[in-house]
Short mmCIF file of C-alpha atoms and ligand atoms in Angstrom, two decimals:
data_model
loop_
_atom_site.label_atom_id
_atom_site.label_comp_id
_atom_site.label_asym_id
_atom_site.label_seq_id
_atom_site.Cartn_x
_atom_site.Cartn_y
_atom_site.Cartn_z
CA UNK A 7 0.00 0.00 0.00
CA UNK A 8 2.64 2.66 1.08
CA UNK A 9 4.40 2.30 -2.53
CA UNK A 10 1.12 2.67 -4.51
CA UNK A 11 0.80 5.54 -6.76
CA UNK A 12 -2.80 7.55 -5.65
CA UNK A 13 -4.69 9.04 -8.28
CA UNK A 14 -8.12 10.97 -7.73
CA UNK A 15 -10.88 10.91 -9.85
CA UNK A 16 -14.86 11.60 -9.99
CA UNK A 17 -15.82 8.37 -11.70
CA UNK A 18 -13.82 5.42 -11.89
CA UNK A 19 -15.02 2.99 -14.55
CA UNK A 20 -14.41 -0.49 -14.83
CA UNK A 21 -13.99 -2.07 -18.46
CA UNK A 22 -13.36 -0.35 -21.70
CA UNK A 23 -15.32 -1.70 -23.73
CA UNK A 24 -18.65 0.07 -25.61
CA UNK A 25 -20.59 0.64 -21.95
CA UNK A 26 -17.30 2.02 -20.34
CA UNK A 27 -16.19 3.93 -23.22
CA UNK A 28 -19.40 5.72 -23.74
CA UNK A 29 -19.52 6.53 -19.94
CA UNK A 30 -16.40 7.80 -19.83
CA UNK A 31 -17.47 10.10 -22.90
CA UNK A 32 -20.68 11.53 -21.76
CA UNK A 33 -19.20 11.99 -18.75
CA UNK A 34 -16.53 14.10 -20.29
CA UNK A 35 -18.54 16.00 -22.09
CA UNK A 36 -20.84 16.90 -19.15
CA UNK A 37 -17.66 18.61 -17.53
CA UNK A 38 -17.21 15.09 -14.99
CA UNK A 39 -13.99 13.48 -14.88
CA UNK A 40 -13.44 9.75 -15.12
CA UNK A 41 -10.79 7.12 -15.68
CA UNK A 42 -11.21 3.58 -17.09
CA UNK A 43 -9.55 0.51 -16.79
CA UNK A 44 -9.38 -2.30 -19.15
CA UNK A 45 -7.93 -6.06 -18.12
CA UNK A 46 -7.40 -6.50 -22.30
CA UNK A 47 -5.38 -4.40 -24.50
CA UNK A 48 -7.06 -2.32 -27.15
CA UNK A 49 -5.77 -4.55 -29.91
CA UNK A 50 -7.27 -7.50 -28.47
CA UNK A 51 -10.76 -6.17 -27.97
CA UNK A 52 -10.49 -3.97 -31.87
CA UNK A 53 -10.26 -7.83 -33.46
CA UNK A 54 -12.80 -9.59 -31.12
CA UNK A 55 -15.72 -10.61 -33.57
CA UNK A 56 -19.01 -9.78 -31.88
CA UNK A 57 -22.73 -8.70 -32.73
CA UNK A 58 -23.48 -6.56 -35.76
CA UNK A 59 -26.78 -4.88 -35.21
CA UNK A 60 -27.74 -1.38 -33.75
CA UNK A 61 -31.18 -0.31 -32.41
CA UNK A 62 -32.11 3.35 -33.70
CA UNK A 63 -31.76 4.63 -30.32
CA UNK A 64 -27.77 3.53 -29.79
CA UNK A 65 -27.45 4.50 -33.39
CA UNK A 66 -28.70 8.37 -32.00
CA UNK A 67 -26.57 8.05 -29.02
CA UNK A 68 -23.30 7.76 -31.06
CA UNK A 69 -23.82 10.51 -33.68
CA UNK A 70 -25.55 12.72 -31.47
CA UNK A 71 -23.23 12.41 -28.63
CA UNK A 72 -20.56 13.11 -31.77
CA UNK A 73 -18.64 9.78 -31.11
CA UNK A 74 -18.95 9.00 -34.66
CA UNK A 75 -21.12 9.36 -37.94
CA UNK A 76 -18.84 6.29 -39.36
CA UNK A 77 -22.13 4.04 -38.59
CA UNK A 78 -23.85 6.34 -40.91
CA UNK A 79 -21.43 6.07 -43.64
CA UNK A 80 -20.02 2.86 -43.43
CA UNK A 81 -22.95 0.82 -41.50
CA UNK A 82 -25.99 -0.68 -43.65
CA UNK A 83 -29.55 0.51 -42.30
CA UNK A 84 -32.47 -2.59 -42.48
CA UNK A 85 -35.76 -1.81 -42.84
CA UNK A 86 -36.89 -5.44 -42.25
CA UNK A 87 -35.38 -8.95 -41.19
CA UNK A 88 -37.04 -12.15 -42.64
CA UNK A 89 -38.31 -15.01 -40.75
CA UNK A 90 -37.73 -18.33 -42.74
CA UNK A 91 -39.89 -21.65 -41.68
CA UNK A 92 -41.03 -24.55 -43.14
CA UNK A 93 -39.35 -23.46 -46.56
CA UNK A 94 -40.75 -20.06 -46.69
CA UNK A 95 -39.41 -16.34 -46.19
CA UNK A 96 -41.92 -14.29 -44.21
CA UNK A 97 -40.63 -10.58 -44.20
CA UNK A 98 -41.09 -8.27 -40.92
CA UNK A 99 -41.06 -4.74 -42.57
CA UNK A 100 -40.11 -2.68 -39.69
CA UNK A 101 -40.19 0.48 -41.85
CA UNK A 102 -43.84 -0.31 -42.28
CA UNK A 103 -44.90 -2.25 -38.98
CA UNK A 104 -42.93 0.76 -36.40
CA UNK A 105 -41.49 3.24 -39.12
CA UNK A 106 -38.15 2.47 -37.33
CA UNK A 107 -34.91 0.64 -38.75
CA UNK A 108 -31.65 -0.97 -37.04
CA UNK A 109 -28.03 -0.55 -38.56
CA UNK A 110 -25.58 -3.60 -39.42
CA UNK A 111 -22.43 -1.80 -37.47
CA UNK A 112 -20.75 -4.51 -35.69
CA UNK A 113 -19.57 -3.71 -32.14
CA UNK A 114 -15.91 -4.16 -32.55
CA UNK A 115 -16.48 -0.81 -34.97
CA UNK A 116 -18.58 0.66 -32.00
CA UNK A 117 -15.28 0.43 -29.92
CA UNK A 118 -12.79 1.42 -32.26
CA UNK A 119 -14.77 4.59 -32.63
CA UNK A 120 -14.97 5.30 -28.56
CA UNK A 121 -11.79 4.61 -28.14
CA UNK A 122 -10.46 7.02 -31.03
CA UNK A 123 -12.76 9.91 -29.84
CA UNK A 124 -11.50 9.12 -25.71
CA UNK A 125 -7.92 8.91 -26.98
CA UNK A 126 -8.90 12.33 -29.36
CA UNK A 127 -10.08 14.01 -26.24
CA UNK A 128 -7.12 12.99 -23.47
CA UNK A 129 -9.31 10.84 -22.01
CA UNK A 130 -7.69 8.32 -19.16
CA UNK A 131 -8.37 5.22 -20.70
CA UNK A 132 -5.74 2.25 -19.68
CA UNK A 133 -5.59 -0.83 -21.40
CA UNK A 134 -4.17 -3.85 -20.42
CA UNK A 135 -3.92 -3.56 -16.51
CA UNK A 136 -3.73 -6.13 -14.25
CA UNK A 137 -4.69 -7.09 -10.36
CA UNK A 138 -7.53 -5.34 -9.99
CA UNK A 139 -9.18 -5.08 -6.55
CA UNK A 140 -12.07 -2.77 -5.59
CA UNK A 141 -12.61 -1.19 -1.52
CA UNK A 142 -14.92 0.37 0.44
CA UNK A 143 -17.42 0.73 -1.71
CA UNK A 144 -20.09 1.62 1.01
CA UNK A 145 -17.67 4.55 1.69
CA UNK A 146 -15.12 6.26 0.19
CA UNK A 147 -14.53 3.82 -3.04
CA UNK A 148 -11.23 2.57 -3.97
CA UNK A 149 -10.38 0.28 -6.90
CA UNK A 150 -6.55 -0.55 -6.93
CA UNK A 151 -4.93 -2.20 -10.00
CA UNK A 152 -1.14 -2.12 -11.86
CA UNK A 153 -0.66 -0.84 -14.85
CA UNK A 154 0.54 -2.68 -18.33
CA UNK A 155 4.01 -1.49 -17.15
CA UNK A 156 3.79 -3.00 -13.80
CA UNK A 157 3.09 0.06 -11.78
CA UNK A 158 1.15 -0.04 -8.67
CA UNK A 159 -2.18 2.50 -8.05
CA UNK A 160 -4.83 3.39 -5.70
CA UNK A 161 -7.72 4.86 -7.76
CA UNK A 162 -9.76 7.46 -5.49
CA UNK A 163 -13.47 7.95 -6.99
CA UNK A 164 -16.83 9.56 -5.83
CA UNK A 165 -18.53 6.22 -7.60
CA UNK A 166 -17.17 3.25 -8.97
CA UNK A 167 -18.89 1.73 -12.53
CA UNK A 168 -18.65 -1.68 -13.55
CA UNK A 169 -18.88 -2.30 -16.82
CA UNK A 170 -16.37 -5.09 -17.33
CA UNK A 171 -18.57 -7.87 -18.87
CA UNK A 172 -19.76 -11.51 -18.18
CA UNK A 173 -16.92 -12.35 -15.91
CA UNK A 174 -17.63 -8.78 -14.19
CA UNK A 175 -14.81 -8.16 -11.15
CA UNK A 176 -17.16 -5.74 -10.18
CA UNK A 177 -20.23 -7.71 -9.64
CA UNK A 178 -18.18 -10.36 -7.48
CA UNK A 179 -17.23 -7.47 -4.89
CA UNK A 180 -21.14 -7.22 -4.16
CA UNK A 181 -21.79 -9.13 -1.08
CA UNK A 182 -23.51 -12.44 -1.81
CA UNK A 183 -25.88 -11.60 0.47
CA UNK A 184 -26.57 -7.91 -1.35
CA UNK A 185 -27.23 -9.36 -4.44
CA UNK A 186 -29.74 -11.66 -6.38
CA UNK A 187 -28.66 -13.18 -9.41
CA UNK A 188 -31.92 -14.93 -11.82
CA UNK A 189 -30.22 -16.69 -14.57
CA UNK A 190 -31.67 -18.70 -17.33
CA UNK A 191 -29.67 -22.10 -19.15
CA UNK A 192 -30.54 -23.15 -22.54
CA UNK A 193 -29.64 -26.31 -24.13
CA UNK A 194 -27.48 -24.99 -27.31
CA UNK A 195 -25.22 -22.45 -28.56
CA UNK A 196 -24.13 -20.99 -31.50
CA UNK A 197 -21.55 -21.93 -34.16
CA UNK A 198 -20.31 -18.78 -35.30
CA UNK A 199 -18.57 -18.44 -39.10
CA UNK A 200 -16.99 -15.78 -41.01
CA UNK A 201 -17.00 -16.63 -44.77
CA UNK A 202 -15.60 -14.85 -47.95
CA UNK A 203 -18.84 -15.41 -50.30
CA UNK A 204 -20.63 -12.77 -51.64
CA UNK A 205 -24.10 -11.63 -49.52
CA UNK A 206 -27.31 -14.00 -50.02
CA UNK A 207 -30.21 -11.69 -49.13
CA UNK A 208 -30.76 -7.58 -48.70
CA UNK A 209 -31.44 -8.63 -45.19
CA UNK A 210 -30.80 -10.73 -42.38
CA UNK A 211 -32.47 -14.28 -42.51
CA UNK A 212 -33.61 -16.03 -39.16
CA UNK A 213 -34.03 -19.66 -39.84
CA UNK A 214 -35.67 -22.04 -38.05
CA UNK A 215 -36.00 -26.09 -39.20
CA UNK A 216 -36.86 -28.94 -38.29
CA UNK A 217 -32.80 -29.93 -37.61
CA UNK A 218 -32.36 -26.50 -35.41
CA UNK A 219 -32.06 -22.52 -35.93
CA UNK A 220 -29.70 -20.84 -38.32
CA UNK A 221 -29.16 -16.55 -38.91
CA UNK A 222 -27.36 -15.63 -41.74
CA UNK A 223 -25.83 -12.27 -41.00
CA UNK A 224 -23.47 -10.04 -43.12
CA UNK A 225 -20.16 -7.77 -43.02
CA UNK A 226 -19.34 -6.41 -46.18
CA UNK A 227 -19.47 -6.73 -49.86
CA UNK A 228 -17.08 -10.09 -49.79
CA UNK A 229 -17.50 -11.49 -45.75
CA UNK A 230 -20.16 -12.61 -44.35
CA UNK A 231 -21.58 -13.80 -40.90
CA UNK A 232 -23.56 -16.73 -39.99
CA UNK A 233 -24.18 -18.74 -37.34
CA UNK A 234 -26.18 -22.02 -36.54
CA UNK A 235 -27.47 -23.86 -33.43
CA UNK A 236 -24.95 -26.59 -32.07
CA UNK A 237 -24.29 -28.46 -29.00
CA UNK A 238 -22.58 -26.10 -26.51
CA UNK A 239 -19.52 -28.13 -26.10
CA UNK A 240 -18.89 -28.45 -30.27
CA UNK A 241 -15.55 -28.76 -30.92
CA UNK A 242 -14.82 -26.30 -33.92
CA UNK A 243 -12.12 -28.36 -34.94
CA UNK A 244 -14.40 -31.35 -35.78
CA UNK A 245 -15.34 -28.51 -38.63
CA UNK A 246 -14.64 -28.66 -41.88
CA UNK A 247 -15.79 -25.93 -44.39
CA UNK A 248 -17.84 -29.20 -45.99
CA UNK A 249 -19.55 -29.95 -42.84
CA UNK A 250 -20.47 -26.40 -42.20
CA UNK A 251 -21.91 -25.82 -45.20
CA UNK A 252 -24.11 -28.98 -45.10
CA UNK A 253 -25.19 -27.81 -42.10
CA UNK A 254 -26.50 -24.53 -43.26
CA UNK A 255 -27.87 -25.82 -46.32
CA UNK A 256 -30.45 -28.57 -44.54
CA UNK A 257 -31.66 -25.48 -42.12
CA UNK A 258 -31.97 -22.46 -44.64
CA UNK A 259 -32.26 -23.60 -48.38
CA UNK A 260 -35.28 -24.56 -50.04
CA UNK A 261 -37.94 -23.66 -52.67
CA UNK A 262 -35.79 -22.17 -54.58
CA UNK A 263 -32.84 -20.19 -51.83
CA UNK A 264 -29.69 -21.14 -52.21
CA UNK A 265 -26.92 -19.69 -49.90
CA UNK A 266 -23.77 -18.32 -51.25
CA UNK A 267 -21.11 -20.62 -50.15
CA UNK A 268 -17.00 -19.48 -49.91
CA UNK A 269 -14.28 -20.53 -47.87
CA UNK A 270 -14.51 -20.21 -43.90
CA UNK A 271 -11.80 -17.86 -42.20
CA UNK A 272 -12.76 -17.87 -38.65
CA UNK A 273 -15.13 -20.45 -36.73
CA UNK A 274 -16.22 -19.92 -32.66
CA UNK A 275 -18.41 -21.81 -30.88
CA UNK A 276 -20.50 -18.86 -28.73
CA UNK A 277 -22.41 -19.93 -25.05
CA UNK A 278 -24.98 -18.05 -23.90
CA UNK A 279 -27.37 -18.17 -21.11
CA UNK A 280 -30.04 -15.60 -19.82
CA UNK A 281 -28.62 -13.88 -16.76
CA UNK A 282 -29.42 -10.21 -14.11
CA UNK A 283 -28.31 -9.27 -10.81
CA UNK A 284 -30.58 -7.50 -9.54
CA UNK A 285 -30.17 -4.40 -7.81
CA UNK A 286 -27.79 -3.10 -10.47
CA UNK A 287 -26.44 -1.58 -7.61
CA UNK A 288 -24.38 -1.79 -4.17
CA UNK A 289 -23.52 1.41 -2.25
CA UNK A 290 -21.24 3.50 -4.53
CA UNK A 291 -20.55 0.56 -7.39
CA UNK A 292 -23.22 0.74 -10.12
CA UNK A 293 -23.00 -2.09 -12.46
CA UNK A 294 -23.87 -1.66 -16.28
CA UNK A 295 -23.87 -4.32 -19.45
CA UNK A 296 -22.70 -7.90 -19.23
CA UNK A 297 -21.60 -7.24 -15.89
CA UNK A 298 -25.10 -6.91 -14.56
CA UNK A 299 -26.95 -9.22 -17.36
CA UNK A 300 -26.43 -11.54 -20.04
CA UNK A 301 -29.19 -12.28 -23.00
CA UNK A 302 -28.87 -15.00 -25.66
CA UNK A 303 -27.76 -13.47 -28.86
CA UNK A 304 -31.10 -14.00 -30.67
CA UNK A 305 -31.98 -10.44 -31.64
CA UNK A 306 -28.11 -8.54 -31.02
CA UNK A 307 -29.60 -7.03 -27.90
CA UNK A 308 -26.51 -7.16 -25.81
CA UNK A 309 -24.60 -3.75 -26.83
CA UNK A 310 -27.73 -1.81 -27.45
CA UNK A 311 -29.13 -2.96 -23.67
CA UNK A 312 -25.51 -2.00 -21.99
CA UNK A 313 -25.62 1.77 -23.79
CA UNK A 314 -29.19 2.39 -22.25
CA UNK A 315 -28.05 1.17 -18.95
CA UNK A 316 -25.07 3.91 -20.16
CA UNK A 317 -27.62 6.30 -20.94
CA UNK A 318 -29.67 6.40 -17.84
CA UNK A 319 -26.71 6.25 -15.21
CA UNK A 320 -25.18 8.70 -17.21
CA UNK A 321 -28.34 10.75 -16.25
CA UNK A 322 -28.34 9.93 -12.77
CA UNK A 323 -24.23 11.02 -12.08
CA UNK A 324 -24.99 14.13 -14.38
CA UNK A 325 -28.23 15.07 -12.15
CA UNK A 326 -25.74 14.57 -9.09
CA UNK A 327 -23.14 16.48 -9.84
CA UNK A 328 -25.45 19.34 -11.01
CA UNK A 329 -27.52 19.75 -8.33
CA UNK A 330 -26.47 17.45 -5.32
CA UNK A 331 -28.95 15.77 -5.23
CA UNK A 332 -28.87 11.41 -5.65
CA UNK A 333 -32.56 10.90 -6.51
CA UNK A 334 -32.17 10.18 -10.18
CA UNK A 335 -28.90 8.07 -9.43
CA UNK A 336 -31.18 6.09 -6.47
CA UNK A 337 -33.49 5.49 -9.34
CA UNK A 338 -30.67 4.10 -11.65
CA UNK A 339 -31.39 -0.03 -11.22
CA UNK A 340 -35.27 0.31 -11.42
CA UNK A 341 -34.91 2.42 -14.70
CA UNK A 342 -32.42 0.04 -16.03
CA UNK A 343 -34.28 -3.20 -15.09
CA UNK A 344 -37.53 -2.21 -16.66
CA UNK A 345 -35.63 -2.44 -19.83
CA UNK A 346 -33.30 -5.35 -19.18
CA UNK A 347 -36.03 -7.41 -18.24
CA UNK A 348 -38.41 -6.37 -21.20
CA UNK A 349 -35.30 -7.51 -23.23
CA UNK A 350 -34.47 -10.61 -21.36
CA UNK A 351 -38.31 -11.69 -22.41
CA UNK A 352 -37.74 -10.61 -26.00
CA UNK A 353 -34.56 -12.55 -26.55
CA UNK A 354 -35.76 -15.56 -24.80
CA UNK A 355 -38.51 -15.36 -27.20
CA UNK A 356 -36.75 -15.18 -30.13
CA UNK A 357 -34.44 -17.58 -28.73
CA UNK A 358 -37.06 -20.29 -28.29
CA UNK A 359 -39.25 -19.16 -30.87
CA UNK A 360 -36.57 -20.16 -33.66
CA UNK A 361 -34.19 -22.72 -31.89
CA UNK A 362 -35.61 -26.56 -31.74
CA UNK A 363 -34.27 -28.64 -28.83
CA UNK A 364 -32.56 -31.77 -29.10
CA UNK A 365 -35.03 -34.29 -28.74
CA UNK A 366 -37.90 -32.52 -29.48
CA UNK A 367 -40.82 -34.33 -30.28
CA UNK A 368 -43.85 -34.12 -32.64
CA UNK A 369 -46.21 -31.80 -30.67
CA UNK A 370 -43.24 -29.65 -29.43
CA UNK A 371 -42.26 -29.05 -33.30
CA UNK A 372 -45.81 -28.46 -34.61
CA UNK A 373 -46.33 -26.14 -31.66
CA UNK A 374 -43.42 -24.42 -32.79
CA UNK A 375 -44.76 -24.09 -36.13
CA UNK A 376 -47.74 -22.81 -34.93
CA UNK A 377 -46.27 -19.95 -32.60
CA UNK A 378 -44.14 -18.97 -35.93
CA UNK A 379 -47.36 -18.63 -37.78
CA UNK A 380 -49.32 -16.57 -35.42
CA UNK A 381 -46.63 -14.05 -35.78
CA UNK A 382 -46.24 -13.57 -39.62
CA UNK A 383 -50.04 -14.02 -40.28
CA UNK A 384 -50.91 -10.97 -37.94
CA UNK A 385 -49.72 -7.70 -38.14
CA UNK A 386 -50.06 -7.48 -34.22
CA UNK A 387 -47.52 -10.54 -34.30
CA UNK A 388 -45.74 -8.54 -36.81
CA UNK A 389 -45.46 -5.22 -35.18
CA UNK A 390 -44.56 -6.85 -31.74
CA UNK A 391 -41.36 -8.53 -33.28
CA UNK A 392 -40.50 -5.69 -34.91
CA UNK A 393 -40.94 -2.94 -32.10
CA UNK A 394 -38.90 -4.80 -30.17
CA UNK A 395 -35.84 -5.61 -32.16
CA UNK A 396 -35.80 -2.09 -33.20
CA UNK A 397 -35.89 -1.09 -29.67
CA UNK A 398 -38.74 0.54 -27.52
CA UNK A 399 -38.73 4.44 -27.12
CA UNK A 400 -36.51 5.55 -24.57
CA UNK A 401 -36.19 4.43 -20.13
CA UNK A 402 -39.14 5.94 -18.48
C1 DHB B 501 -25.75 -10.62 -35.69
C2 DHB B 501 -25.80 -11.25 -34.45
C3 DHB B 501 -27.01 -11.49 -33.86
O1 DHB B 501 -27.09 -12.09 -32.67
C4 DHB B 501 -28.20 -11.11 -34.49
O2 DHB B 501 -29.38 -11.39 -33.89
C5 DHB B 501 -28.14 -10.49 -35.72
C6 DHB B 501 -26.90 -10.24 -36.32
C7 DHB B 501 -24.43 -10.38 -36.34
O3 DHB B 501 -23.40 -10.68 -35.72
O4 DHB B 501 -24.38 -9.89 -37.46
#
């Protein structure tokens, strides 16, 4: 303790990734000072494949917040996904349904563009650090941690915010007996690709078949993404590009669709499970993202769930250091959970909706069917799905 370097701040926030980053930049521009810390270095999380789609409302909080207008430029907006069953493409026009759209912008784009615009601004962003411990959080909050040159330091904050994902260090200082944790198992996971063929559809496809779920996603002009329902303990190298492609083929062509096939460059298998702690919140520490709650990746509503939490505790500090006073920041878990929780249900939906379980049997599948159909044939069915995955108006 006596050798460790003290440094003072007003927020310290845990995790640079898109829910730290854009804390640490609304905070900024509010006139608060923060600084982050990151366990990986920036390289590692800029080549990290993840999700690709943005609801309308973290699309707005980027340009407007001036981040970026790259997703503007370089992202694809989709006025409509299609739902593909039984051999046939239903198309949810979310243009027409909601008058809203989403943006293909995958999040490792998201964070290259907050960390160029906290770098831009001198923000205190450091990557890479190690030994992270967090103290007196009930008091005066202390989060101590060596940097990626081995240099020891005390980090002195009004409020602590973690926002360092699934495996959250921050969520595992909260008590056990301070905090309830729901989570939710399901019986698959995803087999993730990367291919170089050119794009098979305008728009995303969710598939669901008889022999399990497939979504066939996109990145540019000449890679795509897809990704099919496997066993969660696949083995990718029991892959070949052969196998992969059979497998898409028996879940998504048909009557006349044929995917565009090309050589695989990068294969993951991706676990998921439904997860919240609930409150979002102990003492000074106020968690936000993964670190509070996981959803199943049916839908992309990860990222665009972790910049509303953003969003509102953003609010809540702001309101604090304006005025003194901690009612909007008391508030902070109840606004974020009414969200989280309206998203856990829509991703679990989806999620069930389109996967089929091992084992399934006769009733289960035509049940299925029949849930499928009661969406596309009504435009109440319709305009539910599509609300939703372009995200509902903004945290009461
Ligand atoms: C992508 C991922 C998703 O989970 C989803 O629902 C849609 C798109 C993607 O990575 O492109």
């Amino acid at each position: 303790m006596a050798n460790r370097n003290v440094i003072t701040t007003q927020v310290a926030i845990m995790g640079a990734g898109p829910a730290g980053l854009m804390l640490s930049h609304l905070l900024a521009k509010a006139g608060i000072e923060s600084t982050v810390i990151e366990l990986r270095s920036r390289q590692e999380i800029s080549e990290t494949v993840r999700a690709g789609i943005l609801e309308h409302g973290s699309v707005n909080l980027l340009v407007d917040s001036g981040v970026s207008d790259r997703v503007l430029r370089d992202g694809d907006r989709h006025d409509g996904i299609e739902l593909r069953f039984d051999g046939e493409s239903h198309r949810i026009d979310f243009k027409e349904l909601v008058g809203e759209s989403v943006w293909l912008y995958p999040q490792t784009d998201v964070f290259i563009d907050l960390a160029a615009r906290r770098e831009a601004d001198g923000g205190d962003v450091r990557y890479g650090v190690t030994d992270t411990s967090l103290h007196d959080l009930e008091g005066t909050p202390k989060v101590w941690f060596t940097d990626a040159e081995g240099v020891e330091y005390e980090l002195q904050a009004d409020f602590v915010a973690g926002a360092d994902g699934s495996r959250s260090q921050a969520r595992s200082a909260i008590p056990e007996n301070r905090r309830h944790r729901f989570v939710h198992e399901y019986p698959f996971a995803w087999f993730g690709i990367l291919a170089e063929a050119p794009r098979s559809s305008d728009e995303l496809i969710y598939a669901n078949s008889a022999n399990g779920f497939a979504l066939i996603s996109q990145r540019t002009e000449t890679v795509q993404r897809m990704y099919f329902q496997c066993d969660p303990n696949e083995d990718v190298n029991n892959w070949s590009d052969d196998r992969i492609w059979e497998t898409f083929r028996g879940r998504v062509n048909g009557n006349g669709f044929e995917l565009k096939e090309g050589p695989v460059i990068d294969k993951t298998v991706l676990k998921f499970r439904s997860s919240v702690l609930a409150p979002m919140r102990h003492g000074k520490l106020f968690l936000a993202g993964d670190a509070a709650h996981t959803v199943p990746p049916t839908g992309a509503k990860g990222l665009n769930l972790a910049l509303n939490d953003v969003k509102v505790l953003f609010e809540g500090l702001d309101s604090f250091y304006q005025t003194g006073h901690t009612g909007l920041l008391d508030g902070y878990s109840d606004r974020a959970l009414d969200r989280v929780w309206k998203t856990q249900q829509f991703s679990y939906w989806m999620t069930s909706m389109l996967h089929t379980p091992a084992g399934a049997d006769d009733f289960a599948r035509a049940r299925q069917l029949g849930e499928l159909n009661s969406v596309v044939s009504s435009r109440h069915g319709r305009a539910y799905l599509a609300e939703a995955y372009t995200g509902w108006p903004g945290s009461r």
